[in-house]
Structures are given as structure tokens and as C-alpha cells.
Short mmCIF file of C-alpha atoms in Angstrom, two decimals:
data_model
loop_
_atom_site.label_atom_id
_atom_site.label_comp_id
_atom_site.label_asym_id
_atom_site.label_seq_id
_atom_site.Cartn_x
_atom_site.Cartn_y
_atom_site.Cartn_z
CA MET A 300 5.62 7.60 1.04
CA ARG A 301 3.04 10.41 0.50
CA ILE A 302 -0.29 9.50 1.63
CA PHE A 303 -3.40 11.84 2.43
CA LEU A 304 -5.40 10.08 5.11
CA CYS A 305 -9.09 12.17 5.17
CA GLY A 306 -11.67 12.09 7.81
CA GLY A 307 -14.45 11.47 5.08
CA GLY A 308 -15.22 15.06 4.11
CA ASP A 309 -15.86 16.41 0.56
CA GLY A 310 -16.49 19.85 -0.97
CA GLU A 311 -15.26 22.75 0.95
CA GLN A 312 -14.24 20.33 3.90
CA THR A 313 -11.46 18.90 1.69
CA ARG A 314 -10.31 22.09 -0.31
CA MET A 315 -7.13 22.61 1.71
CA ALA A 316 -6.11 19.05 1.25
CA ASN A 317 -7.26 18.95 -2.38
CA GLN A 318 -4.84 22.27 -2.92
CA ARG A 319 -2.10 20.31 -1.35
CA LEU A 320 -2.48 17.49 -3.45
CA ASP A 321 -2.61 19.52 -6.69
CA GLN A 322 0.96 21.03 -5.42
CA ILE A 323 2.88 17.69 -5.23
CA VAL A 324 1.16 15.44 -8.37
CA ASP A 325 2.75 15.20 -11.68
CA HIS A 326 0.33 17.21 -13.86
CA THR A 327 1.11 15.26 -16.86
CA LYS A 328 -0.34 11.97 -15.60
CA PRO A 329 -4.01 11.05 -15.02
CA LEU A 330 -5.42 10.16 -11.63
CA LEU A 331 -6.78 6.77 -10.99
CA TYR A 332 -9.93 6.50 -8.74
CA ILE A 333 -11.02 3.52 -6.87
CA PRO A 334 -14.77 3.62 -5.48
CA LEU A 335 -14.70 -0.26 -4.72
CA ALA A 336 -15.78 0.20 -0.97
CA MET A 337 -19.17 1.27 -2.20
CA GLU A 338 -22.03 -0.92 -3.61
CA GLY A 339 -23.68 -0.31 -6.94
CA ASN A 340 -23.81 2.58 -9.20
CA TYR A 341 -20.49 3.75 -9.88
CA GLU A 342 -21.60 6.05 -12.42
CA SER A 343 -22.67 8.54 -9.56
CA CYS A 344 -19.07 8.13 -8.25
CA GLN A 345 -17.56 9.19 -11.54
CA LYS A 346 -19.68 12.42 -11.34
CA TRP A 347 -18.73 13.03 -7.64
CA ILE A 348 -14.98 12.72 -8.18
CA GLN A 349 -14.98 14.91 -11.25
CA GLY A 350 -16.58 17.65 -8.98
CA GLU A 351 -14.30 16.83 -6.06
CA LEU A 352 -11.25 16.96 -7.77
CA ARG A 353 -11.98 19.71 -10.18
CA GLU A 354 -9.18 21.98 -9.10
CA VAL A 355 -6.53 19.15 -9.31
CA ARG A 356 -4.89 19.78 -12.50
CA VAL A 357 -4.59 16.28 -14.05
CA PRO A 358 -5.29 15.34 -17.55
CA ALA A 359 -8.00 12.92 -16.79
CA ILE A 360 -9.41 10.95 -14.05
CA GLU A 361 -9.73 7.10 -14.67
CA MET A 362 -12.13 5.13 -12.66
CA VAL A 363 -11.99 1.29 -11.90
CA ARG A 364 -15.14 -0.76 -11.43
CA SER A 365 -13.69 -4.03 -10.17
CA VAL A 366 -10.79 -5.42 -8.58
CA GLU A 367 -9.80 -7.34 -11.55
CA GLU A 368 -9.79 -4.09 -13.55
CA LEU A 369 -7.47 -2.54 -10.85
CA PHE A 370 -5.14 -5.48 -10.84
CA LYS A 371 -4.29 -5.05 -14.56
CA LYS A 372 -3.57 -1.17 -14.05
CA GLU A 373 0.26 -0.18 -14.12
CA LEU A 374 0.10 2.15 -11.04
CA GLU A 375 3.06 4.05 -11.88
CA LYS A 376 1.57 5.48 -14.94
CA TYR A 377 -0.76 7.53 -12.64
CA SER A 378 -0.22 10.75 -10.76
CA ALA A 379 -2.05 9.59 -7.76
CA ILE A 380 -4.47 7.07 -6.48
CA PHE A 381 -7.89 8.15 -4.82
CA ILE A 382 -9.37 5.29 -2.67
CA GLY A 383 -13.10 6.69 -1.86
CA GLY A 384 -15.40 5.55 1.04
CA GLY A 385 -17.82 2.96 1.66
CA ASN A 386 -17.48 -0.39 3.76
CA THR A 387 -13.94 -0.61 4.94
CA TYR A 388 -14.28 -4.53 5.40
CA LYS A 389 -15.29 -5.06 2.16
CA LEU A 390 -12.62 -2.84 0.50
CA LEU A 391 -9.93 -4.59 2.34
CA ARG A 392 -11.34 -7.96 1.71
CA ASP A 393 -11.49 -7.18 -2.08
CA LEU A 394 -7.72 -5.82 -2.16
CA LYS A 395 -6.50 -8.83 -0.17
CA THR A 396 -7.84 -11.49 -2.09
CA SER A 397 -7.41 -10.07 -5.56
CA GLY A 398 -3.89 -9.00 -5.16
CA CYS A 399 -4.41 -5.46 -5.49
CA PHE A 400 -3.22 -4.99 -1.76
CA GLY A 401 0.46 -5.98 -2.56
CA LYS A 402 0.60 -3.63 -5.89
CA ILE A 403 -0.86 -0.68 -3.88
CA LYS A 404 1.73 -1.47 -1.08
CA ALA A 405 4.59 -1.64 -3.61
CA TYR A 406 3.14 1.66 -5.07
CA ILE A 407 3.29 3.60 -1.85
CA GLU A 408 6.89 2.31 -1.11
CA ASN A 409 8.13 3.67 -4.41
CA ASP A 410 6.88 7.12 -3.57
CA GLY A 411 3.22 6.94 -4.94
CA ILE A 412 0.76 9.40 -3.81
CA VAL A 413 -2.35 8.20 -2.43
CA PHE A 414 -5.48 10.22 -1.16
CA GLY A 415 -7.85 8.07 1.07
CA GLY A 416 -11.20 9.30 2.19
CA SER A 417 -13.13 7.53 5.05
CA ALA A 418 -12.67 3.76 4.26
CA GLY A 419 -9.84 4.51 2.04
CA ALA A 420 -8.18 6.28 4.74
CA ILE A 421 -8.93 3.66 7.69
CA LEU A 422 -7.42 1.05 5.06
CA PHE A 423 -3.94 2.52 5.75
CA GLY A 424 -3.82 2.14 9.71
CA TYR A 425 -2.84 -0.89 11.50
CA ASP A 426 -6.19 -2.55 12.08
CA ILE A 427 -9.32 -1.67 10.34
CA ASP A 428 -11.36 -3.05 13.42
CA SER A 429 -10.90 0.28 14.92
CA CYS A 430 -13.97 1.04 12.53
CA ALA A 431 -16.33 -1.76 13.85
CA SER A 432 -18.80 0.50 15.69
CA MET A 433 -19.44 2.45 12.37
CA ASP A 434 -18.93 -0.43 9.57
CA ARG A 435 -20.23 -3.89 9.65
CA ASN A 436 -17.99 -6.92 8.82
CA GLU A 437 -20.72 -8.49 6.70
CA VAL A 438 -17.93 -9.95 4.37
CA GLY A 439 -16.54 -11.90 7.26
CA LEU A 440 -13.03 -10.74 6.97
CA MET A 441 -10.57 -12.22 9.36
CA ASP A 442 -7.44 -10.63 8.45
CA THR A 443 -8.19 -7.22 9.42
CA LYS A 444 -4.66 -5.57 9.33
CA GLY A 445 -4.35 -2.47 7.29
CA PHE A 446 -1.34 -0.90 5.35
CA ASP A 447 0.17 0.42 8.62
CA VAL A 448 1.77 3.53 7.34
CA LEU A 449 1.63 4.82 10.85
CA ASN A 450 3.51 2.18 12.54
CA GLY A 451 0.95 0.72 14.88
CA MET A 452 -1.57 3.60 14.52
CA SER A 453 -5.33 2.65 13.63
CA LEU A 454 -7.69 5.58 12.13
CA PHE A 455 -11.21 6.26 12.59
CA ALA A 456 -13.13 8.70 10.48
CA HIS A 457 -16.43 10.86 10.66
CA TYR A 458 -15.71 11.47 14.25
CA MET A 459 -17.64 14.13 16.08
CA ASN A 460 -19.62 15.01 12.80
CA LYS A 461 -23.32 15.15 12.83
CA SER A 462 -25.67 13.03 10.15
CA SER A 463 -28.43 15.30 8.61
CA CYS A 464 -30.45 11.82 8.61
CA LEU A 465 -30.37 11.54 12.39
CA SER A 466 -31.97 13.90 15.07
CA GLU A 467 -29.77 15.77 17.60
CA LYS A 468 -30.19 13.14 20.38
CA GLU A 469 -29.23 10.30 17.65
CA ASN A 470 -26.35 12.31 16.83
CA GLU A 471 -25.06 12.44 20.32
CA ALA A 472 -26.00 8.92 21.08
CA ARG A 473 -23.79 7.92 18.03
CA THR A 474 -20.85 9.76 19.12
CA VAL A 475 -21.05 8.39 22.76
CA GLU A 476 -21.04 4.73 21.13
CA TYR A 477 -18.07 5.57 18.93
CA THR A 478 -16.19 6.99 21.82
CA LYS A 479 -16.99 4.07 23.96
CA ALA A 480 -15.83 1.61 21.35
CA LEU A 481 -12.64 3.56 20.66
CA LEU A 482 -11.70 3.73 24.08
CA HIS A 483 -12.15 -0.13 24.29
CA PHE A 484 -10.12 -0.71 21.22
CA SER A 485 -7.31 1.41 22.29
CA GLU A 486 -6.76 -0.63 25.31
CA THR A 487 -6.35 -4.04 23.41
CA GLY A 488 -5.94 -3.03 19.68
CA GLY A 489 -3.53 -0.07 19.85
CA PRO A 490 -3.74 3.57 19.69
CA VAL A 491 -6.27 5.15 17.28
CA ILE A 492 -6.25 8.69 15.49
CA ALA A 493 -9.88 9.75 15.22
CA LEU A 494 -10.41 12.23 12.37
CA PRO A 495 -13.55 14.54 11.85
CA GLU A 496 -14.56 15.12 8.10
CA GLU A 497 -12.79 18.42 8.04
CA ASP A 498 -9.38 17.05 8.79
CA THR A 499 -6.68 15.17 6.57
CA LEU A 500 -3.83 13.82 7.99
CA PHE A 501 -0.72 14.12 5.69
CA LEU A 502 2.03 11.84 5.65
CA ASN A 503 4.96 12.95 3.68
CA GLY A 504 7.86 10.73 4.40
CA LEU A 505 8.68 10.74 7.87
CA ALA A 506 6.92 14.07 8.54
CA ILE A 507 3.29 14.22 9.68
CA GLU A 508 0.86 17.19 9.13
CA ILE A 509 -2.76 17.64 9.91
CA ILE A 510 -4.50 19.82 7.23
CA GLY A 511 -7.56 21.47 8.48
CA ASP A 512 -8.99 23.36 11.43
CA SER A 513 -10.88 21.03 13.31
CA PRO A 514 -9.95 19.42 16.59
CA TYR A 515 -8.99 15.67 16.14
CA TYR A 516 -8.57 13.00 18.82
CA LEU A 517 -5.90 10.45 19.80
CA PHE A 518 -7.29 7.38 21.69
CA GLU A 519 -4.51 5.51 23.68
CA ASN A 520 -4.51 3.11 26.54
CA GLY A 521 -8.21 3.59 27.18
CA ASN A 522 -7.84 7.50 27.46
CA ARG A 523 -9.00 10.22 24.93
CA GLN A 524 -7.03 13.36 24.14
CA GLU A 525 -8.10 16.02 22.19
CA LEU A 526 -5.55 17.61 19.64
CA HIS A 527 -5.56 20.68 17.29
CA PRO A 528 -4.01 20.83 14.13
CA LYS A 529 -1.81 23.82 14.66
CA MET A 530 -0.33 22.27 17.74
CA PRO A 531 2.90 20.17 17.24
CA ILE A 532 2.39 16.34 16.58
CA THR A 533 3.15 14.57 19.95
CA TRP A 534 3.40 11.07 18.60
CA LYS A 535 6.53 9.67 16.65
CA ARG A 536 6.93 7.29 13.91
CA ASN A 537 9.69 4.73 14.02
#
């Protein structure tokens, strides 16, 4: 199991994670890009992924535009799968109702490589309701359990990052809102790892590494602990 769980950054923010991805992929196989958490124009997504992964040496990047198209893919023919951001509830609903959730699960259990960003990362935690303060469950998803690759840990993305669309005061208020929601979730829904956009959690078998330089946070039992990438990981997987 080799999974990159990115806090939602791109460009220079994800340079180190993309370099690590390039080191482990099979350079003779194409990469599969799944932008289905987004709504609307996937053509802009195609342009973005080509630039984002320009240093990952694969012969091609194929993009799917529907879960029906994804379901027909033979995933073992790809060097890696890249799952992009958007609405996590929509993404998980579509994957589960189409049968693609099971296909991806089998792929990662057979040592497939996945890079998930934002919604595409939150998907791999225990419960995507960890992102309820950020994403709206407009699709009415009831089964919010994710792939649970961290054995009971849920995930949150974009934590502590500022939006250029908001004022300084609005950004501060948003961080407070996210923090309160994560503290509450950790009391009833289990622990949560909150990643900033600059950090990527790399799960390599049983080993866990944080790729990046920014602090990230562990919410557990109603408490928040600040952690640093160069510190030893203090939680353990079973």
C-alpha cells in the first residue's frame, strides 16, 4: 500500500511529494487522473494535471470524465492513480454507487499507488464527516466511511491556510470554525489528522512519513496537538 495524502496544495507546495511519486512509479505505464470530485469543466482539469505532474516521468496522463468510464478501466495497467479535489461527499457517493470504490480498494490492496489531494485525500480516512465544516453534503450521503487506510484516523485538508478570496478577519474566523468542528468530531468520531496544503502524508506499507515543512495537527479526544514533519510520528497503525 503506497498512498500519498496531500493537504490540498499544488505547484511549489507539492514539489517534494511529486518528486517522491516520480521515484516510485513505473515509468513505462500511464497515470490515471480522476477529477470527479469537481463539477463542470474537466478540460481545465486536464490542463492543470499536465502542469502539476510535469516532472513525473510517465508516458501519458489519462483522465476519466465519469464513474462509468472509470469502472471500465483496468487499474493495474496504470503506474498510479491521482484523485483530485472538490466536494468529498459527491466523490465518495459516486465511487460507492458505481462500484468504483471496490475497484480502487482492490487496487491499493494489491500495492497500487495513489496520490490524493484534498477531497482525494480525505476519502482515504476513516470517516469523511471530518470535513463537514468545509464541504457540504448536498448529495445526502449516508454512508460516510472512507477507505480507512490509517486504521481509524480521519483526515482534514487546507488546515491553517489562508484564502486569497477572504479578508484576514474572514480567514481567521474560518480557521476558528474548522478548529471547533475538528475538536468536536475528535470526541465522537475519532482522531483526525489536519494537514496544511504544503504537507503530504505518505503511507508506504506500515511506514508513515510527512513530506513537507509546515506544522500539521492531530485532533484526538477533544484536544489539538501541533506536530512537525521532522518529529517522529507518535501514533501507530495496527
